[in-house]
PDB file of N, CA, C and O in Angstrom:
ATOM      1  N   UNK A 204     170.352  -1.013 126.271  1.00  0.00           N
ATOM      2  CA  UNK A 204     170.016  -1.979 125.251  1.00  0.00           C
ATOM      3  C   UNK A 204     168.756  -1.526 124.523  1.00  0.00           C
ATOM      4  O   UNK A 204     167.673  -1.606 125.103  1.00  0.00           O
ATOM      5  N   UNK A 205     168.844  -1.046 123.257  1.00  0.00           N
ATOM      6  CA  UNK A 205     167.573  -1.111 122.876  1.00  0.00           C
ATOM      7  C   UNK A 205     166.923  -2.341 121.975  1.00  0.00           C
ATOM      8  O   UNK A 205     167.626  -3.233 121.502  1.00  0.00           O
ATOM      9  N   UNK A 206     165.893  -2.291 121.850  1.00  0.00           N
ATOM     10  CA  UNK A 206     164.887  -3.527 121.565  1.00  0.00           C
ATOM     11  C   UNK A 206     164.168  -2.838 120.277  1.00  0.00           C
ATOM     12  O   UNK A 206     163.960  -1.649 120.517  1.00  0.00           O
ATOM     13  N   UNK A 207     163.768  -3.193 119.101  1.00  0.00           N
ATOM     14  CA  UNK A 207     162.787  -2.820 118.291  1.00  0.00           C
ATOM     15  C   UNK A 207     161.364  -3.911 118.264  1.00  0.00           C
ATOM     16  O   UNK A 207     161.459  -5.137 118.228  1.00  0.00           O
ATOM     17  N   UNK A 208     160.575  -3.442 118.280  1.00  0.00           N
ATOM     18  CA  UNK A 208     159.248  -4.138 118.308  1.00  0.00           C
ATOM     19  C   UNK A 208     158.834  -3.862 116.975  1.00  0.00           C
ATOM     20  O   UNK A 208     158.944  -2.991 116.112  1.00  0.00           O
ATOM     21  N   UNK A 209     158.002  -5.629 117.293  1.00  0.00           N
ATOM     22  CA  UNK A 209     157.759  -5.535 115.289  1.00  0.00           C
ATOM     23  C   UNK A 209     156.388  -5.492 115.173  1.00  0.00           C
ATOM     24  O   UNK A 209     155.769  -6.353 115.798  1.00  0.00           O
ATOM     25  N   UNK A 210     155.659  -4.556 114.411  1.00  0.00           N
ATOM     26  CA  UNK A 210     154.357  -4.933 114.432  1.00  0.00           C
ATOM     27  C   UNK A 210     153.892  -5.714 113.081  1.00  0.00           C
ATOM     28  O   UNK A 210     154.164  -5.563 111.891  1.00  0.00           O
ATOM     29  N   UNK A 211     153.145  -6.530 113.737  1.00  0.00           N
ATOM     30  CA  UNK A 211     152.686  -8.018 113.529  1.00  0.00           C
ATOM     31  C   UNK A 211     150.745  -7.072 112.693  1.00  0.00           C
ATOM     32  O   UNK A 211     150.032  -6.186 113.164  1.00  0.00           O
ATOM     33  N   UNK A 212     150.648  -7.797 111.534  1.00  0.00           N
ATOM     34  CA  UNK A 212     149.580  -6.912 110.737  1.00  0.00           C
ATOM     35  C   UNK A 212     148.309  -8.334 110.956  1.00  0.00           C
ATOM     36  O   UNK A 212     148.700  -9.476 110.718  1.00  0.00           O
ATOM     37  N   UNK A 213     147.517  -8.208 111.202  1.00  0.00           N
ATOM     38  CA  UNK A 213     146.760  -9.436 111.402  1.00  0.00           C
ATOM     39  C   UNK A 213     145.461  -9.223 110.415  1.00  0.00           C
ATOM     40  O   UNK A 213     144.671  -8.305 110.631  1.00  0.00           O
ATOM     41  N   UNK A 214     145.292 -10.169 109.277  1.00  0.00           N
ATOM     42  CA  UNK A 214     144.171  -9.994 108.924  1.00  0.00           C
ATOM     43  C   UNK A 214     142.853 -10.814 109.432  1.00  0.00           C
ATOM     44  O   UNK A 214     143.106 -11.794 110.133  1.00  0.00           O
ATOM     45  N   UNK A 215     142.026 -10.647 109.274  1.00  0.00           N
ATOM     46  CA  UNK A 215     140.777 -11.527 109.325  1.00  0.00           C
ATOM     47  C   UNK A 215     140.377 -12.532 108.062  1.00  0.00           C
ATOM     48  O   UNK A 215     139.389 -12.273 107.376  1.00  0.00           O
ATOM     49  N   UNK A 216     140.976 -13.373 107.873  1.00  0.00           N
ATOM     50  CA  UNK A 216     140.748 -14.131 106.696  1.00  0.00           C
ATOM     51  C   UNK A 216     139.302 -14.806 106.417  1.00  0.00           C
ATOM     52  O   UNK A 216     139.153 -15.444 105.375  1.00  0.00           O
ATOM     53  N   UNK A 217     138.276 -14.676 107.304  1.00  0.00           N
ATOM     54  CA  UNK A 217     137.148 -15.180 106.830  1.00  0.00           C
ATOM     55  C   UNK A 217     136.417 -13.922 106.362  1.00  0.00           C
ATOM     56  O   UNK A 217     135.257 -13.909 105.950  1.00  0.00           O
ATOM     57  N   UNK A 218     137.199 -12.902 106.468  1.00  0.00           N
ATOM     58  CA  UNK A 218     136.319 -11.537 105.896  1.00  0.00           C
ATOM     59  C   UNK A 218     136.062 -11.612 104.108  1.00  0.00           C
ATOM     60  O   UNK A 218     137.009 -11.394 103.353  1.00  0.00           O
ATOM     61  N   UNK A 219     134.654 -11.949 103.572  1.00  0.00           N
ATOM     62  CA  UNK A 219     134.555 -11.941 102.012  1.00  0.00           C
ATOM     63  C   UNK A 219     134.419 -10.720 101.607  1.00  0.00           C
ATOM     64  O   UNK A 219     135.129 -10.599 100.609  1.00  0.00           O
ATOM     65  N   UNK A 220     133.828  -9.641 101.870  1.00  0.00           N
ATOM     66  CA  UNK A 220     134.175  -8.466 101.537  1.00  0.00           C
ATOM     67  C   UNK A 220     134.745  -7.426 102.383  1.00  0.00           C
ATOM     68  O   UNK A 220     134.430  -7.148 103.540  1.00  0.00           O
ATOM     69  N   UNK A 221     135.494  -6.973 101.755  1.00  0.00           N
ATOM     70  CA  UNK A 221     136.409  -5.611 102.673  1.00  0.00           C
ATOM     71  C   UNK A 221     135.953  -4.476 102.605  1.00  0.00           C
ATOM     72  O   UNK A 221     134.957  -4.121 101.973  1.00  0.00           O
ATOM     73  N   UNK A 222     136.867  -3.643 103.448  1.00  0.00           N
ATOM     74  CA  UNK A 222     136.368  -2.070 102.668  1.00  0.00           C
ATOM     75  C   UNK A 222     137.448  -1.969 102.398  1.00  0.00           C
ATOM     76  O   UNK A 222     138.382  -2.756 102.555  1.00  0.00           O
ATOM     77  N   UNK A 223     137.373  -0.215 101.631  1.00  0.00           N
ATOM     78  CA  UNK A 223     139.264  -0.373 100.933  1.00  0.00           C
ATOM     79  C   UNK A 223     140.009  -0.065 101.958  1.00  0.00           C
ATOM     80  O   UNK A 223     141.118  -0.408 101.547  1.00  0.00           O
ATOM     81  N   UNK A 224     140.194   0.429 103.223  1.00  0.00           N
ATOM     82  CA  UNK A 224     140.970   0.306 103.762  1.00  0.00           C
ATOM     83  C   UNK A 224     141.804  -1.093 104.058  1.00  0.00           C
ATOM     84  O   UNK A 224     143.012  -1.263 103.894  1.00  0.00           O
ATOM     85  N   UNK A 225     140.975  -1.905 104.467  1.00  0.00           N
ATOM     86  CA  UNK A 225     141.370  -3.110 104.495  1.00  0.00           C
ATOM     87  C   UNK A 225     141.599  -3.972 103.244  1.00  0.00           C
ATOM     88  O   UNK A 225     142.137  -5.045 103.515  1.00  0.00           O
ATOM     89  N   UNK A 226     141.370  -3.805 102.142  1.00  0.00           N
ATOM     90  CA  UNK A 226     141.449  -4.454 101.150  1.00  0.00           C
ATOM     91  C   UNK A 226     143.412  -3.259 100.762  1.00  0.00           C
ATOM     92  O   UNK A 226     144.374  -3.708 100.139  1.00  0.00           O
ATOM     93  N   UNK A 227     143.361  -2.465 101.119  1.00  0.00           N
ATOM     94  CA  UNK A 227     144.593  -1.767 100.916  1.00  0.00           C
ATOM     95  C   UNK A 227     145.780  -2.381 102.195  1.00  0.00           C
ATOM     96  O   UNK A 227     146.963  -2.723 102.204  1.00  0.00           O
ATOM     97  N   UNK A 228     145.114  -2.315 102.789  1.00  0.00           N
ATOM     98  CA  UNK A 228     146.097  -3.006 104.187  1.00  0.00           C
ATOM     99  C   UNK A 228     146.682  -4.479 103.793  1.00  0.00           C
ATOM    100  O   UNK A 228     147.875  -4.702 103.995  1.00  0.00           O
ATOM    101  N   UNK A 229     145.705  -5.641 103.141  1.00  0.00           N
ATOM    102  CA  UNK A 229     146.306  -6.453 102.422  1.00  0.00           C
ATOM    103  C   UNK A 229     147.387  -6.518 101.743  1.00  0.00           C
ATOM    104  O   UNK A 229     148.149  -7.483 101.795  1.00  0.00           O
ATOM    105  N   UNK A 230     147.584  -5.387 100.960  1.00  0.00           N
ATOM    106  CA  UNK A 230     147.966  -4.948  99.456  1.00  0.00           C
ATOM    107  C   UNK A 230     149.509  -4.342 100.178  1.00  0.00           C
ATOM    108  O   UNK A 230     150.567  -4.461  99.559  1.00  0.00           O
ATOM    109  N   UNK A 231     149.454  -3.851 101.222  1.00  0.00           N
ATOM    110  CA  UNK A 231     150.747  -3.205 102.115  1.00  0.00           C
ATOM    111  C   UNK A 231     150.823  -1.583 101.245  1.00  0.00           C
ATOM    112  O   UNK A 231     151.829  -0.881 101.139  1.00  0.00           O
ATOM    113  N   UNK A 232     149.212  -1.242 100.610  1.00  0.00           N
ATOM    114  CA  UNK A 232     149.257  -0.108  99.549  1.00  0.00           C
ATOM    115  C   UNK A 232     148.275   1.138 100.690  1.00  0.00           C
ATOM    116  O   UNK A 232     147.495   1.029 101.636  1.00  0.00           O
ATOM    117  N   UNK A 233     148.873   2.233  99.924  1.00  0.00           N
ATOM    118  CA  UNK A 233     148.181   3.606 101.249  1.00  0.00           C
ATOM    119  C   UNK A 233     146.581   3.731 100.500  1.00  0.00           C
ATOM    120  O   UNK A 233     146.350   3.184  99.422  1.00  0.00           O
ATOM    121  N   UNK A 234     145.764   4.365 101.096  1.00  0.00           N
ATOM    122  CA  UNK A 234     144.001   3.949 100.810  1.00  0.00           C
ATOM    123  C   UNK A 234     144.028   4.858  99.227  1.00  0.00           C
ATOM    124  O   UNK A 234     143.281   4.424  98.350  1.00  0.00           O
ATOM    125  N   UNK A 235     144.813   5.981  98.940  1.00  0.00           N
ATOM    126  CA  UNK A 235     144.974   6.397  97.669  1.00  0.00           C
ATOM    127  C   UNK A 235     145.052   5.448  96.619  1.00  0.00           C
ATOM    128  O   UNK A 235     144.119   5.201  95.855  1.00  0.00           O
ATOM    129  N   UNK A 236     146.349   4.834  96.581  1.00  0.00           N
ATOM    130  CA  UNK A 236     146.545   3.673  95.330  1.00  0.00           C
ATOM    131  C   UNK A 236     145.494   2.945  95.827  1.00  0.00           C
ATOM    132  O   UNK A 236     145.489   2.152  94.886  1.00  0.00           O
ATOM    133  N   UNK A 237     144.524   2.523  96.583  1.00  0.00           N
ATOM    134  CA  UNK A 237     144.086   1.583  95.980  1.00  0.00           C
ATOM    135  C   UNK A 237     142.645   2.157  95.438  1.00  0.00           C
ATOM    136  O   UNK A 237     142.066   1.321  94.744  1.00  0.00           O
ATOM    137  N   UNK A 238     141.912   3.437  95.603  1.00  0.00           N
ATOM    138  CA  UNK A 238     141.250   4.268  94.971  1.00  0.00           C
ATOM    139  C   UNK A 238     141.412   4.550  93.661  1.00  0.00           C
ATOM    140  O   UNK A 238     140.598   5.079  92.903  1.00  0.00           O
ATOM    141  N   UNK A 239     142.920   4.025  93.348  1.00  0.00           N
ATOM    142  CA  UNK A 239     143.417   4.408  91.982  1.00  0.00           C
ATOM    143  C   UNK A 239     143.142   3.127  91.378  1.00  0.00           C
ATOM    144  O   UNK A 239     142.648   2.970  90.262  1.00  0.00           O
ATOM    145  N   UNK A 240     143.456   2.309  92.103  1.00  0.00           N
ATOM    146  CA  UNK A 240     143.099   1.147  90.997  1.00  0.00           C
ATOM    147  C   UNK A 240     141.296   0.290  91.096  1.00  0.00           C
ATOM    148  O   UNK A 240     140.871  -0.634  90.401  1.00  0.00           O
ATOM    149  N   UNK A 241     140.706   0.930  92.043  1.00  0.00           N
ATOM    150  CA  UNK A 241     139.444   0.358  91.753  1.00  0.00           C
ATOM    151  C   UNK A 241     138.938   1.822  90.800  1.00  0.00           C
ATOM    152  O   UNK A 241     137.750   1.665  90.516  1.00  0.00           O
ATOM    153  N   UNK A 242     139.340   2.841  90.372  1.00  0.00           N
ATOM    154  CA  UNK A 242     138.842   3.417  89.692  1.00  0.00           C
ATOM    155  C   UNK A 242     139.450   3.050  88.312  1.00  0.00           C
ATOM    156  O   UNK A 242     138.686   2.690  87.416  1.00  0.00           O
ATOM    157  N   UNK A 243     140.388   3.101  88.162  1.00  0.00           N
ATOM    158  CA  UNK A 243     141.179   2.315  86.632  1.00  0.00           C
ATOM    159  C   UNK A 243     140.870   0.946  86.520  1.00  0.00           C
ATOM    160  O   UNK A 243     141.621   0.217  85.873  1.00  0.00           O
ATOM    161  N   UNK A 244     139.617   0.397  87.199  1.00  0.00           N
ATOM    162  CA  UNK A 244     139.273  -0.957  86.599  1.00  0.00           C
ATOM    163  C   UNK A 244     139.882  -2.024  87.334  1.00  0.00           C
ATOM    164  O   UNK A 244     139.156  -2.822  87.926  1.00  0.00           O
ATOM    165  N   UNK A 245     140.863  -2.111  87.360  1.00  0.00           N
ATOM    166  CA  UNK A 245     142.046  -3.209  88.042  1.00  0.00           C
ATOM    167  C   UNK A 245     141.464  -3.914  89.254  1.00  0.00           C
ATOM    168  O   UNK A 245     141.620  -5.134  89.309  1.00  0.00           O
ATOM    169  N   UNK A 246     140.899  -3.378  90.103  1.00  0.00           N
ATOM    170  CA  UNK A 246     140.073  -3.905  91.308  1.00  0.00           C
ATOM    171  C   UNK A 246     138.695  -3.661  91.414  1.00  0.00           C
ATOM    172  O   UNK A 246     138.325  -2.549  91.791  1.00  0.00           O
ATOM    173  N   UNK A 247     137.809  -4.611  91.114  1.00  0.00           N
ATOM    174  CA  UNK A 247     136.683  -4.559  91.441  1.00  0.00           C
ATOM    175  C   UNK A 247     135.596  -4.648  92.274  1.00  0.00           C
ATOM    176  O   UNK A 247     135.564  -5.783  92.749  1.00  0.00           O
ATOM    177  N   UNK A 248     134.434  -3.773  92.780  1.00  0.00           N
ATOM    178  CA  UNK A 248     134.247  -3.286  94.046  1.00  0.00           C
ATOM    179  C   UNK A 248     132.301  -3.877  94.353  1.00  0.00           C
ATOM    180  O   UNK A 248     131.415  -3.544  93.567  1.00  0.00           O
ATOM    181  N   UNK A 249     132.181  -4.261  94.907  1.00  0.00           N
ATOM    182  CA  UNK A 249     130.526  -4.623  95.035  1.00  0.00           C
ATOM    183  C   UNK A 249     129.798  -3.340  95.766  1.00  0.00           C
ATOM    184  O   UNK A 249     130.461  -2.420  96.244  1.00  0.00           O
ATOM    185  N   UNK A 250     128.574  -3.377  95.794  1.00  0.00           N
ATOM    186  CA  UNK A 250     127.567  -2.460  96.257  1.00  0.00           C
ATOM    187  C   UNK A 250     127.120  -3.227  97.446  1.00  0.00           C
ATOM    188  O   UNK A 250     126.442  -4.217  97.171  1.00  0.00           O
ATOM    189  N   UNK A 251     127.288  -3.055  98.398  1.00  0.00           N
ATOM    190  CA  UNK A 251     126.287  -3.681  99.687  1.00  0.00           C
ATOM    191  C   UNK A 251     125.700  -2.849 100.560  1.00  0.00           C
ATOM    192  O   UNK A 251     126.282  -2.461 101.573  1.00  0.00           O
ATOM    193  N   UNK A 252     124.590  -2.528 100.269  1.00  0.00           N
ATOM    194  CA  UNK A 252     123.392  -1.318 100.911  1.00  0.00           C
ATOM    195  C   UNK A 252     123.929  -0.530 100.623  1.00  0.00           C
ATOM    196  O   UNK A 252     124.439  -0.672  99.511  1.00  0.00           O
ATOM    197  N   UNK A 253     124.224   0.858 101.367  1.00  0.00           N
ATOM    198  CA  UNK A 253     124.549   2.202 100.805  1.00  0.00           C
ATOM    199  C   UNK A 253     126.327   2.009 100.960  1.00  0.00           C
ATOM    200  O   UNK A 253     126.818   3.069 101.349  1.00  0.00           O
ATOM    201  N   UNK A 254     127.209   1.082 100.779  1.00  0.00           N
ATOM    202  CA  UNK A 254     128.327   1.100 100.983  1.00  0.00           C
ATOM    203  C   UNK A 254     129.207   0.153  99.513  1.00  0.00           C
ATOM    204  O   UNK A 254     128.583  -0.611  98.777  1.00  0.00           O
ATOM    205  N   UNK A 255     130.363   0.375  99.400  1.00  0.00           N
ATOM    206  CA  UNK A 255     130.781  -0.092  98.669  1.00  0.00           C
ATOM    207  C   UNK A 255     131.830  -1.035  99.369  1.00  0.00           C
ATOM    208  O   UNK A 255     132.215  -0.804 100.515  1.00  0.00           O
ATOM    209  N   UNK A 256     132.302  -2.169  98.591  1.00  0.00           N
ATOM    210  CA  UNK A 256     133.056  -2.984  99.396  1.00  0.00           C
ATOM    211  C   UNK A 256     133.592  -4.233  98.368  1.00  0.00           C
ATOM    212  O   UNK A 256     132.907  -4.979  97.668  1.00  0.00           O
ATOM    213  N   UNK A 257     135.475  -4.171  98.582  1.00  0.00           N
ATOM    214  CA  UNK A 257     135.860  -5.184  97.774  1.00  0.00           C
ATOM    215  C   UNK A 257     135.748  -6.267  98.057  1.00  0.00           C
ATOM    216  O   UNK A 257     135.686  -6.588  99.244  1.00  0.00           O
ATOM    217  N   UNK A 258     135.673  -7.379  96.833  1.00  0.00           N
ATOM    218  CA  UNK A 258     135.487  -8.622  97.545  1.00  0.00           C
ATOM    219  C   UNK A 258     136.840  -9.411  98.007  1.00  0.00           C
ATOM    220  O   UNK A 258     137.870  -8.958  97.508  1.00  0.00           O
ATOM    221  N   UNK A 259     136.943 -10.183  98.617  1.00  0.00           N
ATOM    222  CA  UNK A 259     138.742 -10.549  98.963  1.00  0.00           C
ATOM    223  C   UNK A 259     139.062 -11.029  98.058  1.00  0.00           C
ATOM    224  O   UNK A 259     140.278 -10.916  97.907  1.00  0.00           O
ATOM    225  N   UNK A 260     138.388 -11.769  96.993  1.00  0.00           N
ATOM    226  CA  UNK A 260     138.952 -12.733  95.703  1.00  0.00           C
ATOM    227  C   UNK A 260     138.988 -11.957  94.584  1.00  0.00           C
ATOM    228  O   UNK A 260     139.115 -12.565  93.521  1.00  0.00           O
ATOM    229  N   UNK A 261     138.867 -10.156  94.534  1.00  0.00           N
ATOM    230  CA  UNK A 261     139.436  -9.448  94.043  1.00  0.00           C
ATOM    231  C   UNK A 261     140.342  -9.296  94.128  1.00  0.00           C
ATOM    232  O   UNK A 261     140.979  -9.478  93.091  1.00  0.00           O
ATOM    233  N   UNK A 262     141.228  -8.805  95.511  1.00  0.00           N
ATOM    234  CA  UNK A 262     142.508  -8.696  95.370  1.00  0.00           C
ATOM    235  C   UNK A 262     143.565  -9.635  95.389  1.00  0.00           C
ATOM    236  O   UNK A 262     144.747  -9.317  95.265  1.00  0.00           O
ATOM    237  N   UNK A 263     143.036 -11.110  95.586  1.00  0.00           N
ATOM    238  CA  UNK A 263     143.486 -12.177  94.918  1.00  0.00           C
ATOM    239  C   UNK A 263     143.872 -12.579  94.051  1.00  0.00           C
ATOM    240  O   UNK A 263     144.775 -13.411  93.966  1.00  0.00           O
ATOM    241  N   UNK A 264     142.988 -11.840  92.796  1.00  0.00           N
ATOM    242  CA  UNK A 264     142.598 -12.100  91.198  1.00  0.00           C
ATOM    243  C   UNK A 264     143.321 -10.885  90.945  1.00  0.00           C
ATOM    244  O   UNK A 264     143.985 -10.850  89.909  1.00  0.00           O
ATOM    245  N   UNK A 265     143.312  -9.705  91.833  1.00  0.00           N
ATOM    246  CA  UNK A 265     144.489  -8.720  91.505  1.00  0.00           C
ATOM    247  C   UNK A 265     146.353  -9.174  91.799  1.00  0.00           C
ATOM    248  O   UNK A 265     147.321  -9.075  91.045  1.00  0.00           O
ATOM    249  N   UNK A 266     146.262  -9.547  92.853  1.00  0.00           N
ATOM    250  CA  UNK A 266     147.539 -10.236  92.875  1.00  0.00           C
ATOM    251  C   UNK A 266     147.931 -11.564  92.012  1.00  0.00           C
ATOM    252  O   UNK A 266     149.087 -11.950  91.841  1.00  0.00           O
ATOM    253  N   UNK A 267     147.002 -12.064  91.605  1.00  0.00           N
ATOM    254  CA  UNK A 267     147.744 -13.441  90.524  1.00  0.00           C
ATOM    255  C   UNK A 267     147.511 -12.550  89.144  1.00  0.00           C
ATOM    256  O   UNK A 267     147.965 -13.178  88.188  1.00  0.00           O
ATOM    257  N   UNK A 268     146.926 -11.248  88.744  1.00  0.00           N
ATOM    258  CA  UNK A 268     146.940 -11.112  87.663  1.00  0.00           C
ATOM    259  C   UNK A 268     148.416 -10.365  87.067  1.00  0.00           C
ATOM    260  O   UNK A 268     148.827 -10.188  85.920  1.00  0.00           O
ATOM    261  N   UNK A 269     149.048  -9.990  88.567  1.00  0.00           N
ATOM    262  CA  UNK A 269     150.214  -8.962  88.461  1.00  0.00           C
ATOM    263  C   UNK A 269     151.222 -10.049  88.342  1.00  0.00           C
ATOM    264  O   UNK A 269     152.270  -9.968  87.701  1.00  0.00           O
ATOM    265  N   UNK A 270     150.763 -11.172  89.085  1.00  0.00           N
ATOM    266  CA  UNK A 270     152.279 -12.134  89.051  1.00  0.00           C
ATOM    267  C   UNK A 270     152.286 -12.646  87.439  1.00  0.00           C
ATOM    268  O   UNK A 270     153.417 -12.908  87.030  1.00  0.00           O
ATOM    269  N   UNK A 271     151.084 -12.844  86.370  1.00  0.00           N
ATOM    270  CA  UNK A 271     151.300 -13.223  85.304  1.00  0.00           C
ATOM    271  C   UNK A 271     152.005 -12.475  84.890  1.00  0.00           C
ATOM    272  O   UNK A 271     153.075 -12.919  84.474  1.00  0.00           O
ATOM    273  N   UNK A 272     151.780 -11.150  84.811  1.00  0.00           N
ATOM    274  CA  UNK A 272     151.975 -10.061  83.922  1.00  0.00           C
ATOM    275  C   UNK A 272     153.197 -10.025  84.129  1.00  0.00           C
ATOM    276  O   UNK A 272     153.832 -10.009  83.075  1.00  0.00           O
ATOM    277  N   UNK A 273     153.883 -10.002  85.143  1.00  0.00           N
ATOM    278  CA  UNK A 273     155.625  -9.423  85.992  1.00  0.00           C
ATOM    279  C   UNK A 273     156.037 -10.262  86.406  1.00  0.00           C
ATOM    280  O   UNK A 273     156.718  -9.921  87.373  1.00  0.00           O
ATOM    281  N   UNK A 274     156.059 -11.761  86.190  1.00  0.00           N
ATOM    282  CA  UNK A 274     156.903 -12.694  86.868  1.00  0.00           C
ATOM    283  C   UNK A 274     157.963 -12.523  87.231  1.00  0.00           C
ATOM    284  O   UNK A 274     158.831 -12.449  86.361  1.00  0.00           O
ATOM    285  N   UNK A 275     158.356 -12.389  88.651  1.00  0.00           N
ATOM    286  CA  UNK A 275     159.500 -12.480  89.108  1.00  0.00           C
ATOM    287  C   UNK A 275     160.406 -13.735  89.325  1.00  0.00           C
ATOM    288  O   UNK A 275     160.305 -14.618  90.176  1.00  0.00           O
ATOM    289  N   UNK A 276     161.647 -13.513  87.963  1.00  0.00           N
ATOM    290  CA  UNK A 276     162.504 -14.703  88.383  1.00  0.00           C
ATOM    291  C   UNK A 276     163.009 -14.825  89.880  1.00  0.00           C
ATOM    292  O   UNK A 276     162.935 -13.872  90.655  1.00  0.00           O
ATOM    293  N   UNK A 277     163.543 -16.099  90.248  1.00  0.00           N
ATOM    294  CA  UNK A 277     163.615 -16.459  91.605  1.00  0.00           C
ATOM    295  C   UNK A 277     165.304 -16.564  91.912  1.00  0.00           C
ATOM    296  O   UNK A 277     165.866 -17.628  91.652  1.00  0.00           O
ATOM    297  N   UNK A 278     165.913 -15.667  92.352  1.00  0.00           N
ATOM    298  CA  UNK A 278     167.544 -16.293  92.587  1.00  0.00           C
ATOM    299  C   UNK A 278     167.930 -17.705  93.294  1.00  0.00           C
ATOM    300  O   UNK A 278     167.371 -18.324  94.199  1.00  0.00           O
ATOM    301  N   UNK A 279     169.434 -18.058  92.317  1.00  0.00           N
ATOM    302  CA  UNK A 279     169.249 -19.299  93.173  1.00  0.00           C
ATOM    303  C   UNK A 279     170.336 -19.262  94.266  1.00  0.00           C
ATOM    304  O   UNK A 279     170.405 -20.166  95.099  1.00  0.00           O
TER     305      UNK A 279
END
């Protein structure tokens, strides 16, 4: 009998800023694309001491800006 195991992605939701790994792990995107889009503007990134770090209501404001843009109709 085989069995598949599912892995279960857990975020930390009280986290306000990420790093991009984790702000990409959100996104279900590899740490490249999302290098691509905080450099093309699209995601915006804060300075905190010598580190850089997205804020979570970036990729929030990135995800409701994609659903305006591309609304996906809904089947019925």
């Amino acid at each position: 009998m085989t069995t598949l195991a599912t892995t279960a992605v857990e975020f930390d939701l009280t986290l306000v800023a990420l790093t991009v790994e984790e702000a990409a792990r959100r996104l279900s995107i590899g740490r490249t694309t999302m290098y691509a889009l905080i450099r093309d503007g699209e995601i915006e990134t804060i300075p905190i001491g010598r580190a850089r770090r997205v804020p979570a209501e970036a990729v929030a404001n990135y995800v409701r800006a994609r659903m305006q843009k591309n609304p996906t109709p809904i089947a019925a």
